[in-house]
JSON list of C-alpha atoms in Angstrom, two decimals:
[
{"chain": "A", "resi": 8, "resn": "ILE", "atom": "CA", "xyz": [-19.31, 1.74, 0.57]},
{"chain": "A", "resi": 9, "resn": "HIS", "atom": "CA", "xyz": [-16.78, -0.40, -1.12]},
{"chain": "A", "resi": 10, "resn": "LYS", "atom": "CA", "xyz": [-17.15, -4.26, -0.28]},
{"chain": "A", "resi": 11, "resn": "PRO", "atom": "CA", "xyz": [-13.91, -4.88, 1.64]},
{"chain": "A", "resi": 12, "resn": "ALA", "atom": "CA", "xyz": [-14.63, -1.60, 3.67]},
{"chain": "A", "resi": 13, "resn": "ALA", "atom": "CA", "xyz": [-18.18, -2.66, 4.24]},
{"chain": "A", "resi": 14, "resn": "ALA", "atom": "CA", "xyz": [-16.96, -6.34, 5.37]},
{"chain": "A", "resi": 15, "resn": "LEU", "atom": "CA", "xyz": [-14.30, -4.75, 7.70]},
{"chain": "A", "resi": 16, "resn": "LEU", "atom": "CA", "xyz": [-16.94, -2.37, 9.29]},
{"chain": "A", "resi": 17, "resn": "VAL", "atom": "CA", "xyz": [-19.15, -5.42, 10.04]},
{"chain": "A", "resi": 18, "resn": "ALA", "atom": "CA", "xyz": [-16.38, -7.59, 11.36]},
{"chain": "A", "resi": 19, "resn": "ILE", "atom": "CA", "xyz": [-15.00, -4.78, 13.63]},
{"chain": "A", "resi": 20, "resn": "TYR", "atom": "CA", "xyz": [-18.43, -4.33, 15.43]},
{"chain": "A", "resi": 21, "resn": "ALA", "atom": "CA", "xyz": [-19.15, -8.19, 15.37]},
{"chain": "A", "resi": 22, "resn": "LEU", "atom": "CA", "xyz": [-15.83, -9.38, 16.63]},
{"chain": "A", "resi": 23, "resn": "GLY", "atom": "CA", "xyz": [-14.10, -6.32, 18.02]},
{"chain": "A", "resi": 24, "resn": "ASP", "atom": "CA", "xyz": [-14.80, -7.32, 21.65]},
{"chain": "A", "resi": 25, "resn": "ILE", "atom": "CA", "xyz": [-13.13, -10.63, 21.13]},
{"chain": "A", "resi": 26, "resn": "SER", "atom": "CA", "xyz": [-10.02, -9.76, 19.15]},
{"chain": "A", "resi": 27, "resn": "GLY", "atom": "CA", "xyz": [-9.78, -5.94, 19.59]},
{"chain": "A", "resi": 28, "resn": "GLY", "atom": "CA", "xyz": [-10.70, -5.78, 15.95]},
{"chain": "A", "resi": 29, "resn": "HIS", "atom": "CA", "xyz": [-7.32, -6.93, 14.65]},
{"chain": "A", "resi": 30, "resn": "PHE", "atom": "CA", "xyz": [-7.83, -8.33, 11.19]},
{"chain": "A", "resi": 31, "resn": "ASN", "atom": "CA", "xyz": [-4.61, -6.94, 9.69]},
{"chain": "A", "resi": 32, "resn": "PRO", "atom": "CA", "xyz": [-1.02, -7.91, 10.51]},
{"chain": "A", "resi": 33, "resn": "ALA", "atom": "CA", "xyz": [0.15, -4.31, 9.78]},
{"chain": "A", "resi": 34, "resn": "VAL", "atom": "CA", "xyz": [-2.40, -2.83, 12.30]},
{"chain": "A", "resi": 35, "resn": "SER", "atom": "CA", "xyz": [-1.34, -5.50, 14.99]},
{"chain": "A", "resi": 36, "resn": "LEU", "atom": "CA", "xyz": [2.31, -4.27, 14.26]},
{"chain": "A", "resi": 37, "resn": "ALA", "atom": "CA", "xyz": [1.33, -0.78, 14.80]},
{"chain": "A", "resi": 38, "resn": "VAL", "atom": "CA", "xyz": [-0.34, -1.40, 18.12]},
{"chain": "A", "resi": 39, "resn": "LEU", "atom": "CA", "xyz": [2.53, -3.80, 19.22]},
{"chain": "A", "resi": 40, "resn": "LEU", "atom": "CA", "xyz": [5.05, -0.85, 18.52]},
{"chain": "A", "resi": 41, "resn": "SER", "atom": "CA", "xyz": [2.95, 2.14, 19.93]},
{"chain": "A", "resi": 42, "resn": "CYS", "atom": "CA", "xyz": [1.51, 0.27, 22.99]},
{"chain": "A", "resi": 43, "resn": "PRO", "atom": "CA", "xyz": [4.48, -0.70, 25.12]},
{"chain": "A", "resi": 44, "resn": "PRO", "atom": "CA", "xyz": [3.56, -3.37, 27.71]},
{"chain": "A", "resi": 45, "resn": "ASP", "atom": "CA", "xyz": [4.54, -1.24, 30.61]},
{"chain": "A", "resi": 46, "resn": "GLY", "atom": "CA", "xyz": [3.32, 2.26, 29.24]},
{"chain": "A", "resi": 47, "resn": "PRO", "atom": "CA", "xyz": [0.08, 4.09, 29.90]},
{"chain": "A", "resi": 48, "resn": "ARG", "atom": "CA", "xyz": [-1.42, 2.74, 26.50]},
{"chain": "A", "resi": 49, "resn": "SER", "atom": "CA", "xyz": [-0.61, -0.90, 27.70]},
{"chain": "A", "resi": 50, "resn": "GLU", "atom": "CA", "xyz": [-4.37, -1.75, 28.35]},
{"chain": "A", "resi": 51, "resn": "PHE", "atom": "CA", "xyz": [-4.95, -1.65, 24.41]},
{"chain": "A", "resi": 52, "resn": "ARG", "atom": "CA", "xyz": [-2.29, -4.21, 23.85]},
{"chain": "A", "resi": 53, "resn": "LYS", "atom": "CA", "xyz": [-3.52, -6.32, 26.76]},
{"chain": "A", "resi": 54, "resn": "ASN", "atom": "CA", "xyz": [-6.99, -6.22, 25.35]},
{"chain": "A", "resi": 55, "resn": "SER", "atom": "CA", "xyz": [-5.92, -7.52, 22.17]},
{"chain": "A", "resi": 56, "resn": "PHE", "atom": "CA", "xyz": [-2.86, -9.91, 21.89]},
{"chain": "A", "resi": 57, "resn": "GLY", "atom": "CA", "xyz": [-1.02, -9.05, 24.96]},
{"chain": "A", "resi": 58, "resn": "THR", "atom": "CA", "xyz": [2.30, -10.95, 24.89]},
{"chain": "A", "resi": 59, "resn": "PRO", "atom": "CA", "xyz": [4.65, -11.56, 21.93]},
{"chain": "A", "resi": 60, "resn": "THR", "atom": "CA", "xyz": [3.20, -15.16, 21.67]},
{"chain": "A", "resi": 61, "resn": "GLY", "atom": "CA", "xyz": [-0.20, -13.80, 21.31]},
{"chain": "A", "resi": 62, "resn": "PHE", "atom": "CA", "xyz": [0.98, -11.35, 18.73]},
{"chain": "A", "resi": 63, "resn": "ALA", "atom": "CA", "xyz": [2.38, -14.29, 16.76]},
{"chain": "A", "resi": 64, "resn": "GLN", "atom": "CA", "xyz": [-0.91, -16.21, 17.23]},
{"chain": "A", "resi": 65, "resn": "TYR", "atom": "CA", "xyz": [-2.87, -13.11, 15.89]},
{"chain": "A", "resi": 66, "resn": "ILE", "atom": "CA", "xyz": [-0.64, -12.97, 12.86]},
{"chain": "A", "resi": 67, "resn": "GLY", "atom": "CA", "xyz": [-1.08, -16.53, 12.19]},
{"chain": "A", "resi": 68, "resn": "ALA", "atom": "CA", "xyz": [-4.88, -16.28, 12.57]},
{"chain": "A", "resi": 69, "resn": "GLN", "atom": "CA", "xyz": [-4.93, -13.20, 10.23]},
{"chain": "A", "resi": 70, "resn": "LEU", "atom": "CA", "xyz": [-2.89, -15.00, 7.50]},
{"chain": "A", "resi": 71, "resn": "VAL", "atom": "CA", "xyz": [-5.01, -18.08, 7.85]},
{"chain": "A", "resi": 72, "resn": "GLY", "atom": "CA", "xyz": [-8.18, -15.78, 7.44]},
{"chain": "A", "resi": 73, "resn": "GLY", "atom": "CA", "xyz": [-6.65, -13.99, 4.41]},
{"chain": "A", "resi": 74, "resn": "VAL", "atom": "CA", "xyz": [-5.97, -17.24, 2.64]},
{"chain": "A", "resi": 75, "resn": "GLY", "atom": "CA", "xyz": [-9.28, -18.65, 3.65]},
{"chain": "A", "resi": 76, "resn": "GLY", "atom": "CA", "xyz": [-11.02, -15.48, 2.42]},
{"chain": "A", "resi": 77, "resn": "ALA", "atom": "CA", "xyz": [-9.16, -15.61, -1.04]},
{"chain": "A", "resi": 78, "resn": "CYS", "atom": "CA", "xyz": [-10.26, -19.24, -1.27]},
{"chain": "A", "resi": 79, "resn": "ILE", "atom": "CA", "xyz": [-13.79, -18.38, -0.72]},
{"chain": "A", "resi": 80, "resn": "ALA", "atom": "CA", "xyz": [-13.58, -15.78, -3.46]},
{"chain": "A", "resi": 81, "resn": "VAL", "atom": "CA", "xyz": [-12.38, -18.09, -5.69]},
{"chain": "A", "resi": 82, "resn": "ILE", "atom": "CA", "xyz": [-15.24, -20.57, -5.05]},
{"chain": "A", "resi": 83, "resn": "LEU", "atom": "CA", "xyz": [-17.81, -17.79, -5.50]},
{"chain": "A", "resi": 84, "resn": "ALA", "atom": "CA", "xyz": [-16.26, -16.15, -8.35]},
{"chain": "A", "resi": 85, "resn": "ALA", "atom": "CA", "xyz": [-14.83, -19.20, -10.21]},
{"chain": "A", "resi": 86, "resn": "LYS", "atom": "CA", "xyz": [-11.57, -17.33, -10.73]},
{"chain": "A", "resi": 87, "resn": "ALA", "atom": "CA", "xyz": [-8.78, -16.06, -8.41]},
{"chain": "A", "resi": 88, "resn": "PRO", "atom": "CA", "xyz": [-8.40, -12.41, -7.29]},
{"chain": "A", "resi": 89, "resn": "VAL", "atom": "CA", "xyz": [-5.18, -11.07, -8.85]},
{"chain": "A", "resi": 90, "resn": "LEU", "atom": "CA", "xyz": [-2.46, -8.77, -7.35]},
{"chain": "A", "resi": 91, "resn": "ALA", "atom": "CA", "xyz": [-1.61, -7.02, -10.59]},
{"chain": "A", "resi": 92, "resn": "PRO", "atom": "CA", "xyz": [0.51, -4.08, -10.11]},
{"chain": "A", "resi": 93, "resn": "GLN", "atom": "CA", "xyz": [0.61, -1.95, -13.16]},
{"chain": "A", "resi": 94, "resn": "ASN", "atom": "CA", "xyz": [3.52, 0.19, -11.90]},
{"chain": "A", "resi": 95, "resn": "TRP", "atom": "CA", "xyz": [5.50, -1.01, -8.79]},
{"chain": "A", "resi": 96, "resn": "VAL", "atom": "CA", "xyz": [6.65, 2.56, -7.78]},
{"chain": "A", "resi": 97, "resn": "SER", "atom": "CA", "xyz": [2.91, 3.71, -7.68]},
{"chain": "A", "resi": 98, "resn": "VAL", "atom": "CA", "xyz": [1.84, 0.61, -5.89]},
{"chain": "A", "resi": 99, "resn": "ALA", "atom": "CA", "xyz": [4.60, 0.87, -3.21]},
{"chain": "A", "resi": 100, "resn": "ILE", "atom": "CA", "xyz": [3.80, 4.51, -2.52]},
{"chain": "A", "resi": 101, "resn": "ALA", "atom": "CA", "xyz": [0.07, 3.84, -2.30]},
{"chain": "A", "resi": 102, "resn": "GLU", "atom": "CA", "xyz": [0.54, 0.86, -0.08]},
{"chain": "A", "resi": 103, "resn": "VAL", "atom": "CA", "xyz": [2.89, 2.69, 2.30]},
{"chain": "A", "resi": 104, "resn": "VAL", "atom": "CA", "xyz": [0.70, 5.75, 2.41]},
{"chain": "A", "resi": 105, "resn": "PHE", "atom": "CA", "xyz": [-2.63, 4.24, 2.71]},
{"chain": "A", "resi": 106, "resn": "THR", "atom": "CA", "xyz": [-1.49, 1.61, 5.14]},
{"chain": "A", "resi": 107, "resn": "PHE", "atom": "CA", "xyz": [-0.03, 4.41, 7.22]},
{"chain": "A", "resi": 108, "resn": "LEU", "atom": "CA", "xyz": [-3.29, 6.12, 7.06]},
{"chain": "A", "resi": 109, "resn": "LEU", "atom": "CA", "xyz": [-5.24, 3.16, 8.14]},
{"chain": "A", "resi": 110, "resn": "CYS", "atom": "CA", "xyz": [-2.85, 2.19, 11.09]},
{"chain": "A", "resi": 111, "resn": "PHE", "atom": "CA", "xyz": [-2.58, 5.88, 12.04]},
{"chain": "A", "resi": 112, "resn": "VAL", "atom": "CA", "xyz": [-6.57, 6.04, 12.20]},
{"chain": "A", "resi": 113, "resn": "VAL", "atom": "CA", "xyz": [-6.62, 2.86, 14.19]},
{"chain": "A", "resi": 114, "resn": "LEU", "atom": "CA", "xyz": [-4.14, 4.12, 16.73]},
{"chain": "A", "resi": 115, "resn": "SER", "atom": "CA", "xyz": [-5.85, 7.55, 16.94]},
{"chain": "A", "resi": 116, "resn": "VAL", "atom": "CA", "xyz": [-9.52, 6.30, 17.27]},
{"chain": "A", "resi": 117, "resn": "CYS", "atom": "CA", "xyz": [-9.25, 2.84, 18.80]},
{"chain": "A", "resi": 118, "resn": "THR", "atom": "CA", "xyz": [-6.17, 3.05, 21.14]},
{"chain": "A", "resi": 119, "resn": "SER", "atom": "CA", "xyz": [-6.25, 6.71, 22.06]},
{"chain": "A", "resi": 120, "resn": "ARG", "atom": "CA", "xyz": [-7.06, 7.40, 25.62]},
{"chain": "A", "resi": 121, "resn": "SER", "atom": "CA", "xyz": [-8.97, 10.59, 24.62]},
{"chain": "A", "resi": 122, "resn": "SER", "atom": "CA", "xyz": [-10.96, 9.33, 21.59]},
{"chain": "A", "resi": 123, "resn": "PRO", "atom": "CA", "xyz": [-14.58, 8.60, 21.76]},
{"chain": "A", "resi": 124, "resn": "GLN", "atom": "CA", "xyz": [-15.19, 4.69, 21.02]},
{"chain": "A", "resi": 125, "resn": "ASN", "atom": "CA", "xyz": [-18.50, 4.70, 19.48]},
{"chain": "A", "resi": 126, "resn": "PHE", "atom": "CA", "xyz": [-17.78, 5.14, 15.89]},
{"chain": "A", "resi": 127, "resn": "THR", "atom": "CA", "xyz": [-14.38, 3.53, 15.66]},
{"chain": "A", "resi": 128, "resn": "GLY", "atom": "CA", "xyz": [-15.47, 0.97, 13.01]},
{"chain": "A", "resi": 129, "resn": "PHE", "atom": "CA", "xyz": [-16.66, 3.70, 10.78]},
{"chain": "A", "resi": 130, "resn": "ALA", "atom": "CA", "xyz": [-13.33, 5.61, 10.96]},
{"chain": "A", "resi": 131, "resn": "VAL", "atom": "CA", "xyz": [-11.39, 2.56, 10.35]},
{"chain": "A", "resi": 132, "resn": "ALA", "atom": "CA", "xyz": [-13.65, 1.43, 7.41]},
{"chain": "A", "resi": 133, "resn": "PHE", "atom": "CA", "xyz": [-13.51, 4.73, 5.68]},
{"chain": "A", "resi": 134, "resn": "ALA", "atom": "CA", "xyz": [-9.71, 4.78, 5.96]},
{"chain": "A", "resi": 135, "resn": "VAL", "atom": "CA", "xyz": [-9.55, 1.51, 4.08]},
{"chain": "A", "resi": 136, "resn": "LEU", "atom": "CA", "xyz": [-12.27, 2.90, 1.64]},
{"chain": "A", "resi": 137, "resn": "VAL", "atom": "CA", "xyz": [-10.03, 5.98, 1.03]},
{"chain": "A", "resi": 138, "resn": "GLY", "atom": "CA", "xyz": [-6.93, 3.69, 0.25]},
{"chain": "A", "resi": 139, "resn": "ILE", "atom": "CA", "xyz": [-8.90, 1.31, -2.11]},
{"chain": "A", "resi": 140, "resn": "VAL", "atom": "CA", "xyz": [-10.66, 4.08, -4.10]},
{"chain": "A", "resi": 141, "resn": "ALA", "atom": "CA", "xyz": [-7.28, 6.01, -4.32]},
{"chain": "A", "resi": 142, "resn": "SER", "atom": "CA", "xyz": [-5.16, 3.20, -5.31]},
{"chain": "A", "resi": 143, "resn": "GLY", "atom": "CA", "xyz": [-7.10, 0.38, -6.71]},
{"chain": "A", "resi": 144, "resn": "ASN", "atom": "CA", "xyz": [-7.06, 1.45, -10.32]},
{"chain": "A", "resi": 145, "resn": "PHE", "atom": "CA", "xyz": [-3.40, 0.66, -10.72]},
{"chain": "A", "resi": 146, "resn": "GLY", "atom": "CA", "xyz": [-3.14, -2.42, -8.74]},
{"chain": "A", "resi": 147, "resn": "GLY", "atom": "CA", "xyz": [-2.84, -1.15, -5.05]},
{"chain": "A", "resi": 148, "resn": "GLY", "atom": "CA", "xyz": [-5.29, -1.09, -2.29]},
{"chain": "A", "resi": 149, "resn": "ALA", "atom": "CA", "xyz": [-4.57, -4.28, -0.38]},
{"chain": "A", "resi": 150, "resn": "LEU", "atom": "CA", "xyz": [-3.51, -2.40, 2.62]},
{"chain": "A", "resi": 151, "resn": "ASN", "atom": "CA", "xyz": [-3.23, -5.62, 4.55]},
{"chain": "A", "resi": 152, "resn": "PRO", "atom": "CA", "xyz": [-0.53, -8.40, 4.25]},
{"chain": "A", "resi": 153, "resn": "ALA", "atom": "CA", "xyz": [-3.01, -11.12, 5.11]},
{"chain": "A", "resi": 154, "resn": "VAL", "atom": "CA", "xyz": [-5.18, -9.95, 2.02]},
{"chain": "A", "resi": 155, "resn": "ALA", "atom": "CA", "xyz": [-2.10, -9.71, -0.13]},
{"chain": "A", "resi": 156, "resn": "ILE", "atom": "CA", "xyz": [-0.68, -13.10, 0.73]},
{"chain": "A", "resi": 157, "resn": "GLY", "atom": "CA", "xyz": [-4.21, -14.72, 0.60]},
{"chain": "A", "resi": 158, "resn": "ILE", "atom": "CA", "xyz": [-4.73, -13.28, -2.79]},
{"chain": "A", "resi": 159, "resn": "ASP", "atom": "CA", "xyz": [-1.15, -14.45, -3.76]},
{"chain": "A", "resi": 160, "resn": "VAL", "atom": "CA", "xyz": [-1.79, -17.96, -2.56]},
{"chain": "A", "resi": 161, "resn": "ALA", "atom": "CA", "xyz": [-5.06, -18.17, -4.52]},
{"chain": "A", "resi": 162, "resn": "GLN", "atom": "CA", "xyz": [-3.42, -16.77, -7.51]},
{"chain": "A", "resi": 163, "resn": "ALA", "atom": "CA", "xyz": [-0.60, -19.26, -7.29]},
{"chain": "A", "resi": 164, "resn": "VAL", "atom": "CA", "xyz": [-3.25, -22.17, -7.41]},
{"chain": "A", "resi": 165, "resn": "PHE", "atom": "CA", "xyz": [-4.66, -20.90, -10.71]},
{"chain": "A", "resi": 166, "resn": "SER", "atom": "CA", "xyz": [-1.49, -19.50, -12.45]},
{"chain": "A", "resi": 167, "resn": "MET", "atom": "CA", "xyz": [1.36, -20.94, -10.59]},
{"chain": "A", "resi": 168, "resn": "ARG", "atom": "CA", "xyz": [2.60, -17.33, -10.02]},
{"chain": "A", "resi": 169, "resn": "PHE", "atom": "CA", "xyz": [3.45, -16.25, -6.47]},
{"chain": "A", "resi": 170, "resn": "GLY", "atom": "CA", "xyz": [5.52, -13.54, -4.98]},
{"chain": "A", "resi": 171, "resn": "ALA", "atom": "CA", "xyz": [3.84, -10.09, -5.59]},
{"chain": "A", "resi": 172, "resn": "SER", "atom": "CA", "xyz": [2.49, -10.35, -1.97]},
{"chain": "A", "resi": 173, "resn": "LEU", "atom": "CA", "xyz": [6.18, -9.95, -0.72]},
{"chain": "A", "resi": 174, "resn": "GLY", "atom": "CA", "xyz": [6.43, -6.43, -2.09]},
{"chain": "A", "resi": 175, "resn": "TYR", "atom": "CA", "xyz": [2.97, -5.47, -0.87]},
{"chain": "A", "resi": 176, "resn": "THR", "atom": "CA", "xyz": [3.58, -6.83, 2.48]},
{"chain": "A", "resi": 177, "resn": "SER", "atom": "CA", "xyz": [6.94, -4.99, 2.91]},
{"chain": "A", "resi": 178, "resn": "CYS", "atom": "CA", "xyz": [5.35, -1.75, 2.00]},
{"chain": "A", "resi": 179, "resn": "GLU", "atom": "CA", "xyz": [2.31, -2.22, 4.31]},
{"chain": "A", "resi": 180, "resn": "LEU", "atom": "CA", "xyz": [4.72, -3.08, 7.28]},
{"chain": "A", "resi": 181, "resn": "LEU", "atom": "CA", "xyz": [6.73, -0.02, 6.43]},
{"chain": "A", "resi": 182, "resn": "GLY", "atom": "CA", "xyz": [3.44, 2.08, 6.57]},
{"chain": "A", "resi": 183, "resn": "ALA", "atom": "CA", "xyz": [2.60, 0.36, 10.04]},
{"chain": "A", "resi": 184, "resn": "VAL", "atom": "CA", "xyz": [5.97, 1.35, 11.52]},
{"chain": "A", "resi": 185, "resn": "ALA", "atom": "CA", "xyz": [5.69, 4.95, 10.19]},
{"chain": "A", "resi": 186, "resn": "ALA", "atom": "CA", "xyz": [2.25, 5.20, 11.82]},
{"chain": "A", "resi": 187, "resn": "ALA", "atom": "CA", "xyz": [3.49, 4.19, 15.20]},
{"chain": "A", "resi": 188, "resn": "GLY", "atom": "CA", "xyz": [6.39, 6.52, 14.72]},
{"chain": "A", "resi": 189, "resn": "ALA", "atom": "CA", "xyz": [3.86, 9.33, 13.88]},
{"chain": "A", "resi": 190, "resn": "MET", "atom": "CA", "xyz": [1.72, 8.54, 16.90]},
{"chain": "A", "resi": 191, "resn": "PHE", "atom": "CA", "xyz": [4.93, 9.00, 19.22]},
{"chain": "A", "resi": 192, "resn": "LEU", "atom": "CA", "xyz": [5.65, 12.38, 17.31]},
{"chain": "A", "resi": 193, "resn": "LEU", "atom": "CA", "xyz": [2.14, 13.73, 16.87]},
{"chain": "A", "resi": 194, "resn": "LYS", "atom": "CA", "xyz": [0.40, 12.60, 20.16]},
{"chain": "A", "resi": 195, "resn": "PRO", "atom": "CA", "xyz": [3.31, 12.48, 22.92]},
{"chain": "A", "resi": 196, "resn": "ALA", "atom": "CA", "xyz": [0.71, 13.16, 25.67]},
{"chain": "A", "resi": 197, "resn": "GLU", "atom": "CA", "xyz": [-0.81, 9.58, 24.83]},
{"chain": "A", "resi": 198, "resn": "PHE", "atom": "CA", "xyz": [2.75, 8.15, 26.23]},
{"chain": "A", "resi": 199, "resn": "VAL", "atom": "CA", "xyz": [3.04, 10.08, 29.44]},
{"chain": "A", "resi": 200, "resn": "LYS", "atom": "CA", "xyz": [1.88, 8.15, 32.63]},
{"chain": "A", "resi": 201, "resn": "SER", "atom": "CA", "xyz": [-0.73, 9.92, 34.70]},
{"chain": "A", "resi": 202, "resn": "LEU", "atom": "CA", "xyz": [0.68, 10.91, 38.03]},
{"chain": "A", "resi": 203, "resn": "PRO", "atom": "CA", "xyz": [-0.96, 9.29, 41.12]},
{"chain": "A", "resi": 204, "resn": "SER", "atom": "CA", "xyz": [-3.65, 11.34, 42.85]}
]
């Protein structure tokens, strides 16, 4: 299994009970959009960030984690990781499609009322693995605004170049919005409140 996917798998199982397994602003956005506070899926939102203020705190923590992770990578490797898109069209398509896949998998297996919860970490990690393997060769595969921004900050320290993360992040957030929309379209029963007995 690829290193980022393996790290995510471990983090989900180690910290999922604390944070709901949110390590990605795109995933948090998808949960925010698909788990309305007064809807039948609201418990999944309450179990993670709950309020808009909690959502903002999650995003802040995720961005700090992304920058911290990139700094650790710089220290260990003695060079900065690089966002180096070879073709922006390919990267944009890959980031939207594979972030959509990741967010849809999270919504389907982690927040679904009908999904078994035992292997959610594996499903999410393999969604990340698919995205990295399929798009990593041409500069895609971040699938996470915190990762893209973290790499961009580390890259700026070494080369004084910053800005590629803005394109990545825009595409990743678009994928998250699409995943939330797909959840409404493909799994409408998830949004129907149960009738009292």
